[in-house]
Coordinates of C-alpha atoms in Angstrom, one line a residue:
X177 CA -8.4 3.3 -0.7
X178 CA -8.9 5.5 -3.6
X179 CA -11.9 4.0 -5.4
X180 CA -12.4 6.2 -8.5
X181 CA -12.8 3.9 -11.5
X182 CA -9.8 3.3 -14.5
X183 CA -12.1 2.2 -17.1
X184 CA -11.9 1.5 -20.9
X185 CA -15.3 1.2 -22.2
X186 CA -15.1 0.3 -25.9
X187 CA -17.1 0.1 -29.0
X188 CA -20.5 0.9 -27.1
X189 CA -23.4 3.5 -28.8
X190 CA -22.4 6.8 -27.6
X191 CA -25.7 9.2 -27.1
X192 CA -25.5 11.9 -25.6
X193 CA -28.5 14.3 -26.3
X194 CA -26.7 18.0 -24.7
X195 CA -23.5 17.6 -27.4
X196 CA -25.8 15.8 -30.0
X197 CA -23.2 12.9 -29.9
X198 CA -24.5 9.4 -31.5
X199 CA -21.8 7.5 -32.8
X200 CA -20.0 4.0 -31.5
X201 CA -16.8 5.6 -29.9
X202 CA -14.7 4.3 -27.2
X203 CA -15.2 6.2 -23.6
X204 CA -11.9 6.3 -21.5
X205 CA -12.3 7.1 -17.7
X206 CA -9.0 7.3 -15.2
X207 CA -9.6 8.1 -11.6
X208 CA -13.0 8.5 -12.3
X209 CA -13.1 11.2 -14.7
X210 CA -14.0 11.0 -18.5
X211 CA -11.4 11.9 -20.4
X212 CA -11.4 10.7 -23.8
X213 CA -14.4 9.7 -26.1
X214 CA -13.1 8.7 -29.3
X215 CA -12.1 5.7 -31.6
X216 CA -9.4 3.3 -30.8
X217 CA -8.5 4.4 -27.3
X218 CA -6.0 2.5 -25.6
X219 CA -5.7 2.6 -21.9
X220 CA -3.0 0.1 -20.1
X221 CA -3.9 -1.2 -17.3
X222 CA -7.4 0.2 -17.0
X223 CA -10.3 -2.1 -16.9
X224 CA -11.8 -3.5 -19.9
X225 CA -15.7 -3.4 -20.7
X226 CA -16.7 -4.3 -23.9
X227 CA -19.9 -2.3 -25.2
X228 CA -20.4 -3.9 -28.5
X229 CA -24.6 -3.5 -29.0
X230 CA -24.6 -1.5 -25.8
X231 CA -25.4 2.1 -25.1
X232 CA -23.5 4.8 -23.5
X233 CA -25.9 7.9 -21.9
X234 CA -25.2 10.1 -19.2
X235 CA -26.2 9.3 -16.1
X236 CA -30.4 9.8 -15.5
X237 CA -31.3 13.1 -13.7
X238 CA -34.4 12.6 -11.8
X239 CA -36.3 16.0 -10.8
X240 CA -38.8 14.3 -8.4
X241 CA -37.8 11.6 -5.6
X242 CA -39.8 11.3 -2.5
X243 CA -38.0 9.5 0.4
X244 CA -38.1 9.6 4.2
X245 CA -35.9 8.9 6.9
X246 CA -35.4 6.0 8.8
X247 CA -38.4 5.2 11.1
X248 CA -39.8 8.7 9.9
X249 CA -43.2 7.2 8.4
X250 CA -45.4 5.6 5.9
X251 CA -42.6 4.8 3.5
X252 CA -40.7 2.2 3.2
X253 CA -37.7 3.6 0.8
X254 CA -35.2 5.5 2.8
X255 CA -32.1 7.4 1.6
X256 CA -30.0 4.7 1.7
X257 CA -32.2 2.0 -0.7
X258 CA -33.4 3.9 -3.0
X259 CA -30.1 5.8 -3.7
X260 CA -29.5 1.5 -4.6
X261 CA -32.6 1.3 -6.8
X262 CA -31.7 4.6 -8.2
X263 CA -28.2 3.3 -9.3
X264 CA -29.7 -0.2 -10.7
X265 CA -31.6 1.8 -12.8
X266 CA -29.1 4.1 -14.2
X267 CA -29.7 6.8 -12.0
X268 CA -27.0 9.1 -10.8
X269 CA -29.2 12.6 -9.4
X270 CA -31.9 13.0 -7.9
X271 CA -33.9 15.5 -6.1
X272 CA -35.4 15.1 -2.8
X273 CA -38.3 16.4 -2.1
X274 CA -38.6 18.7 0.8
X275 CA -41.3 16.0 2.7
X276 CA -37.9 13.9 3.1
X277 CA -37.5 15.2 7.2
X278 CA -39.0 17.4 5.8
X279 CA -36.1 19.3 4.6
X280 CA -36.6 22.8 6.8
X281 CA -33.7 22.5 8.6
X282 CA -29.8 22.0 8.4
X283 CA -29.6 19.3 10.1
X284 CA -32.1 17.4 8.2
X285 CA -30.2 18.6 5.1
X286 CA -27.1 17.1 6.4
X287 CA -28.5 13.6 7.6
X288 CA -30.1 13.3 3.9
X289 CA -26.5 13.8 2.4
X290 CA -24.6 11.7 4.3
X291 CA -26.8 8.8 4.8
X292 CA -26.7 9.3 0.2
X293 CA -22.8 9.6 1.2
X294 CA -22.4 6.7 2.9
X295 CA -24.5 4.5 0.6
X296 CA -22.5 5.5 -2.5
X297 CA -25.0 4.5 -4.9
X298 CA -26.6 7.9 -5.9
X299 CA -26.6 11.5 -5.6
X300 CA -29.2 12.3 -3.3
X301 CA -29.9 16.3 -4.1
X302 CA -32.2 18.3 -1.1
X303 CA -34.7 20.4 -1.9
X304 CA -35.4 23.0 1.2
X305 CA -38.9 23.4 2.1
X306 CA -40.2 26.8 1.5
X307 CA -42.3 27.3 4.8
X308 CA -41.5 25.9 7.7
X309 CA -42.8 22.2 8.1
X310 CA -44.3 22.3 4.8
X311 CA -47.1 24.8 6.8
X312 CA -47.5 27.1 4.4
X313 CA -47.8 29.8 7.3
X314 CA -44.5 31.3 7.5
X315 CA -41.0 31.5 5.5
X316 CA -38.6 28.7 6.1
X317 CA -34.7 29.8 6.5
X318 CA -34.1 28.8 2.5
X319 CA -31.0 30.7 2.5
X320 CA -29.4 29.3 5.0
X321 CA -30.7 25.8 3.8
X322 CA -29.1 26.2 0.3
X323 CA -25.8 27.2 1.7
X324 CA -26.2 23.6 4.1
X325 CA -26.5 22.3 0.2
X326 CA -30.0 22.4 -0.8
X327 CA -30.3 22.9 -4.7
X328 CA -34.1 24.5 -4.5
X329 CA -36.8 25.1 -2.7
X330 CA -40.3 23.8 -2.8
X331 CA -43.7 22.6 -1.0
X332 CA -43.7 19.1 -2.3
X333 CA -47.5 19.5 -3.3
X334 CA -48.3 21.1 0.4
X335 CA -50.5 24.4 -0.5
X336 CA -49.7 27.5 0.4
X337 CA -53.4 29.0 0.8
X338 CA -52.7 32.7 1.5
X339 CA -51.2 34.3 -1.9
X340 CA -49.4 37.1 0.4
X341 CA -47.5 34.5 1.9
X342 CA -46.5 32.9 -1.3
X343 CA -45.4 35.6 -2.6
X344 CA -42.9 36.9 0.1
X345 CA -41.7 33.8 -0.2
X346 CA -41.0 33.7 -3.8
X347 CA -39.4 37.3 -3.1
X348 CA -37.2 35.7 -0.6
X349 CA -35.9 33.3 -2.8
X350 CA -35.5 35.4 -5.8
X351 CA -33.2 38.0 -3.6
X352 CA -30.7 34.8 -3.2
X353 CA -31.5 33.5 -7.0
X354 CA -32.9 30.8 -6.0
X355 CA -34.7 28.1 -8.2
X356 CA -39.0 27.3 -6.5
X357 CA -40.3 24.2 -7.5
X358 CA -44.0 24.0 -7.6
X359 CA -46.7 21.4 -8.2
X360 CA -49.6 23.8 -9.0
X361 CA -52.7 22.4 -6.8
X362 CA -55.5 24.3 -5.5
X363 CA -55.9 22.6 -2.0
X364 CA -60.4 23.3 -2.2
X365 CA -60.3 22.2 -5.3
X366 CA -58.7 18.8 -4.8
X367 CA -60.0 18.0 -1.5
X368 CA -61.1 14.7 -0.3
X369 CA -61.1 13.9 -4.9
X370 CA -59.0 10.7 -5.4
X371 CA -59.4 10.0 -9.3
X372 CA -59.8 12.5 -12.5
X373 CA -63.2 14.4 -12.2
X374 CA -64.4 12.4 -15.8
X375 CA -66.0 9.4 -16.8
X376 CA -64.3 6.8 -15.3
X377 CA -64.6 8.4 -11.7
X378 CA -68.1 9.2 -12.7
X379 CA -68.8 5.2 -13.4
X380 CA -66.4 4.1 -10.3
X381 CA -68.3 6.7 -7.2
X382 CA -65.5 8.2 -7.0
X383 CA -64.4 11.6 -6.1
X384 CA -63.0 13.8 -8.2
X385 CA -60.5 15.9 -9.0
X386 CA -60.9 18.8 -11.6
X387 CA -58.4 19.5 -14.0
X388 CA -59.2 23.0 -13.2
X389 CA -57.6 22.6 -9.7
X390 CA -54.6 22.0 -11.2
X391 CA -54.7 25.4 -13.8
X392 CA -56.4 27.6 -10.8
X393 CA -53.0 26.9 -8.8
X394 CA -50.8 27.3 -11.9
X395 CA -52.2 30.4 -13.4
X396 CA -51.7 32.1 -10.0
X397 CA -48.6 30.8 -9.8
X398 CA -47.2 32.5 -12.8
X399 CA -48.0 35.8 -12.1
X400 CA -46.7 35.8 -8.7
X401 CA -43.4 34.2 -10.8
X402 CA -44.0 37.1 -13.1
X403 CA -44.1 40.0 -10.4
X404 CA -41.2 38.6 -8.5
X405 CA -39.0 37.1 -11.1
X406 CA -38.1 34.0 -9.3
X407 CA -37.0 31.4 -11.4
X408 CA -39.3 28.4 -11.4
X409 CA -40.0 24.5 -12.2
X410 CA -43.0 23.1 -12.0
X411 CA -43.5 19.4 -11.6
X412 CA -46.2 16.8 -12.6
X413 CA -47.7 18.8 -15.3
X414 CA -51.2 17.0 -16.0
X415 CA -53.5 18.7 -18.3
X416 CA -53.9 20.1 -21.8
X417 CA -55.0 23.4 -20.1
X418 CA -51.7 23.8 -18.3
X419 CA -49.5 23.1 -21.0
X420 CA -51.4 25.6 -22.5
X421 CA -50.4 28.1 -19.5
X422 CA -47.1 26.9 -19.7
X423 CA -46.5 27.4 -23.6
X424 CA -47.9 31.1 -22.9
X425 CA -45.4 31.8 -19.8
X426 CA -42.3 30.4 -21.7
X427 CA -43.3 32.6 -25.1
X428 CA -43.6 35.6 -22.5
X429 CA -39.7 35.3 -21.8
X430 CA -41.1 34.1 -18.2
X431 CA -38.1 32.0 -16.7
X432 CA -39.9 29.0 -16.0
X433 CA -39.8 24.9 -16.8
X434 CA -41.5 21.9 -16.5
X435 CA -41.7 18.4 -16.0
X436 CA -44.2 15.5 -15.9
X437 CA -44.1 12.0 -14.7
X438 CA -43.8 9.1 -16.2
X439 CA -46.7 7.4 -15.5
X440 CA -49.1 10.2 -17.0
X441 CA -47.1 9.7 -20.0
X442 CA -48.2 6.3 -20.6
X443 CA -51.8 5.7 -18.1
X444 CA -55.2 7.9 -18.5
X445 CA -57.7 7.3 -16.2
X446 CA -58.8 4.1 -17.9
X447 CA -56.5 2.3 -15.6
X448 CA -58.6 2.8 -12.2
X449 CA -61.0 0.6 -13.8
X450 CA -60.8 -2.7 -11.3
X451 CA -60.0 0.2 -8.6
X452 CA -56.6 -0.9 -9.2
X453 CA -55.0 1.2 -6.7
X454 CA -51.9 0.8 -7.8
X455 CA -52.8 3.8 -10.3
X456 CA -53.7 5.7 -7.6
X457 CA -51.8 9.1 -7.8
X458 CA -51.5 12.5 -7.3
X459 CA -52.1 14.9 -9.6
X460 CA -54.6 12.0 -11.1
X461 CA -54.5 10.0 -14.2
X462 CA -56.3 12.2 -16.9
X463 CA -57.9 11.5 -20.2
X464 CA -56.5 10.1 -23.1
X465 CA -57.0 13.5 -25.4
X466 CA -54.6 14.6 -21.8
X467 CA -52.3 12.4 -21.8
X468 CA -51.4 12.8 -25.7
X469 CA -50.9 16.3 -25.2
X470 CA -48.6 15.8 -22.5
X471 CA -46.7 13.7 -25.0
X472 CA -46.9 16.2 -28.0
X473 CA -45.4 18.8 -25.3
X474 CA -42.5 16.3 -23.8
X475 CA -41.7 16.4 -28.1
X476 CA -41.9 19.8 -28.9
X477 CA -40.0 20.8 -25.5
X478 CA -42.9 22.7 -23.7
X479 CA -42.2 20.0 -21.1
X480 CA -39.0 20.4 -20.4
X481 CA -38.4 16.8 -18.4
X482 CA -39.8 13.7 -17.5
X483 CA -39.7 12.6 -14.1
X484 CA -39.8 9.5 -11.6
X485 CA -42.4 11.2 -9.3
X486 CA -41.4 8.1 -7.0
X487 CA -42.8 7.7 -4.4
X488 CA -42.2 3.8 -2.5
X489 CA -44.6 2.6 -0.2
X490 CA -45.6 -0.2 2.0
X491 CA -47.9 -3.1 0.9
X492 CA -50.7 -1.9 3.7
X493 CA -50.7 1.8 1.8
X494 CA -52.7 0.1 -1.2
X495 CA -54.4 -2.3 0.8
X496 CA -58.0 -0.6 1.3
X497 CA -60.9 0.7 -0.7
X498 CA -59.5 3.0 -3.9
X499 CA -60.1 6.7 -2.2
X500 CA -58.4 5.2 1.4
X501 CA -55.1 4.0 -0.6
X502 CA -51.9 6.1 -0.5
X503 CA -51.5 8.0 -3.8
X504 CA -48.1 6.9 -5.2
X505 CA -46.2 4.8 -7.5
X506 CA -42.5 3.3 -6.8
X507 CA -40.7 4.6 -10.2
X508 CA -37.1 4.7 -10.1
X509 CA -36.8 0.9 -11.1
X510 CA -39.2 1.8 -14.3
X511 CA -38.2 5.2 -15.4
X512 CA -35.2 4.3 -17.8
X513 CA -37.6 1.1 -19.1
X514 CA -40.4 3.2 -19.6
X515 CA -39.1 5.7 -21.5
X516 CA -37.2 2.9 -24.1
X517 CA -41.2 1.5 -24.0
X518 CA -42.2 4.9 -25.4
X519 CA -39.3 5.4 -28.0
X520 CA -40.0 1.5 -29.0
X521 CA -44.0 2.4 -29.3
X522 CA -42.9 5.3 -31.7
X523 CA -44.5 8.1 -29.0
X524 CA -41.4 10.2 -28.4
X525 CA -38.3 10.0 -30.7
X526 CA -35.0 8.3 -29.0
X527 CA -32.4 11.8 -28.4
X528 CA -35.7 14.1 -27.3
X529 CA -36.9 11.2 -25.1
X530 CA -33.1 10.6 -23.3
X531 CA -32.6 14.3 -23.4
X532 CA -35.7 14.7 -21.1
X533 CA -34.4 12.1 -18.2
X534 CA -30.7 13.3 -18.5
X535 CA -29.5 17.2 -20.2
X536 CA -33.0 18.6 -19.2
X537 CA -33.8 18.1 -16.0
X538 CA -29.8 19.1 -14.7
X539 CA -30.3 22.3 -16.8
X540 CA -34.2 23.0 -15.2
X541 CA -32.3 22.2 -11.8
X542 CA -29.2 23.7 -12.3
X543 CA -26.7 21.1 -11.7
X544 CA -23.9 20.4 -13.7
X545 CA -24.7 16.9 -14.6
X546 CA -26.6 14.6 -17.1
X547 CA -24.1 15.0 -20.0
X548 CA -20.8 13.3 -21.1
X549 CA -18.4 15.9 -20.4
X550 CA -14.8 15.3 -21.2
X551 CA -12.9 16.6 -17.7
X552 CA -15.6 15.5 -15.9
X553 CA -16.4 12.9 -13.0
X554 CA -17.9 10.5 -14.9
X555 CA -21.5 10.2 -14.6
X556 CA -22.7 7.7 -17.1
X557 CA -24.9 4.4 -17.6
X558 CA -24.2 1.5 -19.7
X559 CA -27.2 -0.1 -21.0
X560 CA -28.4 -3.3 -23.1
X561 CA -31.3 -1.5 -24.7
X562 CA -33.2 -4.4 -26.3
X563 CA -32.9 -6.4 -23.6
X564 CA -36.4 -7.3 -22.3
X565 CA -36.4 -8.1 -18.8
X566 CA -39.1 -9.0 -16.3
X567 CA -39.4 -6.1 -13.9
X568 CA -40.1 -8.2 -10.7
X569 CA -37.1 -10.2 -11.4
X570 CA -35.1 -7.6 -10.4
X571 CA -36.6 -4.9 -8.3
X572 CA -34.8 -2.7 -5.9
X573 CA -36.9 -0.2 -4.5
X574 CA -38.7 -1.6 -1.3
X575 CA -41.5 0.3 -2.4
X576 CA -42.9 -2.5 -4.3
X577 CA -46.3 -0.1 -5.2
X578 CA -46.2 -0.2 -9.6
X579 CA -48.4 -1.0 -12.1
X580 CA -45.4 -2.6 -14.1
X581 CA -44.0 -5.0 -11.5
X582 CA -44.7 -7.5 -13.3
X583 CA -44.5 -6.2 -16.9
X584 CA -41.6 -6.9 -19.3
X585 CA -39.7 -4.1 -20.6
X586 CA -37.0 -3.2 -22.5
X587 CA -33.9 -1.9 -21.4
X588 CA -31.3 -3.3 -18.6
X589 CA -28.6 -1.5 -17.0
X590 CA -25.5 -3.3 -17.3
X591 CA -23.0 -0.6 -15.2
X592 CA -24.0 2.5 -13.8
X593 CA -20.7 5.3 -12.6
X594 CA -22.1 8.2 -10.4
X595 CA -19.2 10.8 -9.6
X596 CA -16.3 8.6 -10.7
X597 CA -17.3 5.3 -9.0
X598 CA -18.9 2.2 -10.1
X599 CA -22.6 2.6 -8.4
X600 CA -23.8 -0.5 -9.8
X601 CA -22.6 -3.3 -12.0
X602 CA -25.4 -6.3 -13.2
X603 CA -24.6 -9.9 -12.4

């Protein structure tokens, strides 16, 4: 039965950040592909939705999803559920990370896809691992793992300690053009650190983690990115120091973007106060001077994206002293919510803000989504954004692990339509 929605969507707030579009337009989809946005449209027979005081924005495109597979390990989100809790939160891409299997072979590549397949909520979008078994010892196949449908390659924050290995990898990949994503971390550095290396740490006993680790790894990074020419993304961009790396690359002509999470958009390290492990993450919560400059570069585009960085897990992961909890936070219920919080606080300005969680990240990854294309499967989210709702009410991950699962926060999907097909509709 052919699924692919005919639907009328009329009178809703039309944003759409990569055309500049902002006007109340009627949005006409038939067989599942946009093809009219305009006023008036009439459409017999299709579906009705009424958008009045609604909003219209592509689909979300979220550069950094952990997941496993079922009975793999610690996590409790696997393909098939989150891809659900991606699609309740207006979610229509996202990128696995390469710890998913992880992701170093085709068969792992195809068991990720099909299990998103069969779900229907989400795209679920491999990343290859670029060593085999996230080692960092020797090259993984990355070729043949993009043509199995891999859109990058990566480590998922697994080091690759010799710089001569790194490199021939990053030569490897740039022979096929393919994109690296990295999460710049010097593994010495960081070791057995749990918390920011500041104040709060400081106060709490506990170990730290330099900001420095984070530049060592990032300024080594770009040169072997310069000498090879592999296009790059790197993810969870944490400190002022590495924006200021960044800003230098991208002024260079260096073909490189960036991203950060959500959550070290909107927590510093004040939040470990209690030891609430809940803000347990990795890279860690920084200072506030930090975490403003990560906002000033989401506005001025240094960052180029913000991401999910989620990353579900079990109640017995944050059940233990603060430096024994999993690092982690469940995000793809809270990303769209989080980033209306910021545009309602006045920190980011409403197109810049949605163009970082739709446009952005497709163009740093490469995938021809996060826009409202006309001739295209439609990829889009219809939401209610004033609506305050209480996050627990209505929470799909079963990684349950959030500092805000209990918070109230604007913004409620009403219908979500990934690749033509209704991937979630609210009650």
């Amino acid at each position: 039965m052919d699924t692919k929605a005919n639907l009328l969507i009329r009178k809703g707030r039309v944003i759409d950040p990569a055309s500049g579009r902002d006007d109340v337009a009627d949005l006409l989809v038939e067989e599942g592909r946009l093809v009219r946005v305009g006023a008036s449209l009439d459409a017999p027979g299709a579906e009705i939705m009424e958008a009045e005081g609604l909003w219209v924005i592509p689909g979300l495109v979220d550069s950094c999803v952990h997941l496993s597979l079922p009975g793999e390990g610690p996590w409790t989100g696997d393909v098939a559920s989150e891809c659900r809790a991606a699609a309740g939160g207006g979610i229509t891409h996202m990128a696995v990370q390469p710890d998913c299997g992880p992701v170093d072979s085709t068969a792992v590549v195809r068991l990720i896809r099909e299990q998103a397949g069969q779900a229907n909520f989400a795209r679920a979008l491999p990343v290859a691992a670029l060593t085999q078994g996230l080692a960092g010892e020797h090259l993984a196949e990355m070729q043949t793992l993009a043509q199995a449908g891999c859109i990058a390659v990566g480590q998922a924050g697994a080091s690759v300690a010799s710089s001569l290995t790194l490199k021939r990898c990053l030569e490897y990949a740039a022979t096929f053009d393919l994109l690296v994503l990295f999460r710049p971390e010097d593994a010495s550095l960081t070791a057995g650190g749990c918390a920011h290396d500041g104040a709060v740490a400081a106060r709490l006993g506990l170990p730290g983690i330099p900001a420095v680790a984070e530049s060592v790894a990032l300024s080594r990074d770009l040169l072997l990115v310069e000498a090879t020419g592999v296009r790059a993304h790197f993810q969870q961009i944490s400190s002022r120091h590495s924006l200021t790396l960044i800003r230098e690359a991208k002024r260079r002509g260096l073909p490189v973007t960036a991203d950060v999470s959500i959550h070290h958009l909107l927590l510093d390290e004040s939040a470990l106060e209690g030891f609430d492990s809940r803000c347990h993450v990795l890279p860690p919560l920084r200072t506030v001077e930090d975490r403003q400059a990560l906002l000033d570069a989401v506005a001025d585009g240094t960052l180029d994206a913000i991401c999910s960085k989620h990353q579900p897990l079990g109640s017995f992961s944050k059940a233990a002293p603060f430096p024994s909890t999993r690092p982690g936070i469940s995000g793809l219920d809270t990303l769209l919510p989080l980033v209306l919080k910021l545009v309602q606080d006045g920190a980011l300005p409403l197109h810049r803000a949605l163009d970082a969680v739709t446009s952005a990240p497709a163009r740093c990854l490469g995938i021809p989504a996060g826009q409202l294309e006309t001739g295209r499967m439609a990829n889009l989210a219809v939401v209610a954004p004033d609506e305050q709702r209480v996050m627990n009410e209505r929470w799909l991950s079963r990684g349950r692990n959030s500092p805000w699962l209990d918070a109230v926060l604007p913004g409620s999907v009403r219908r979500t339509l990934c690749n033509g097909e209704v991937s979630w509709l609210a009650e």
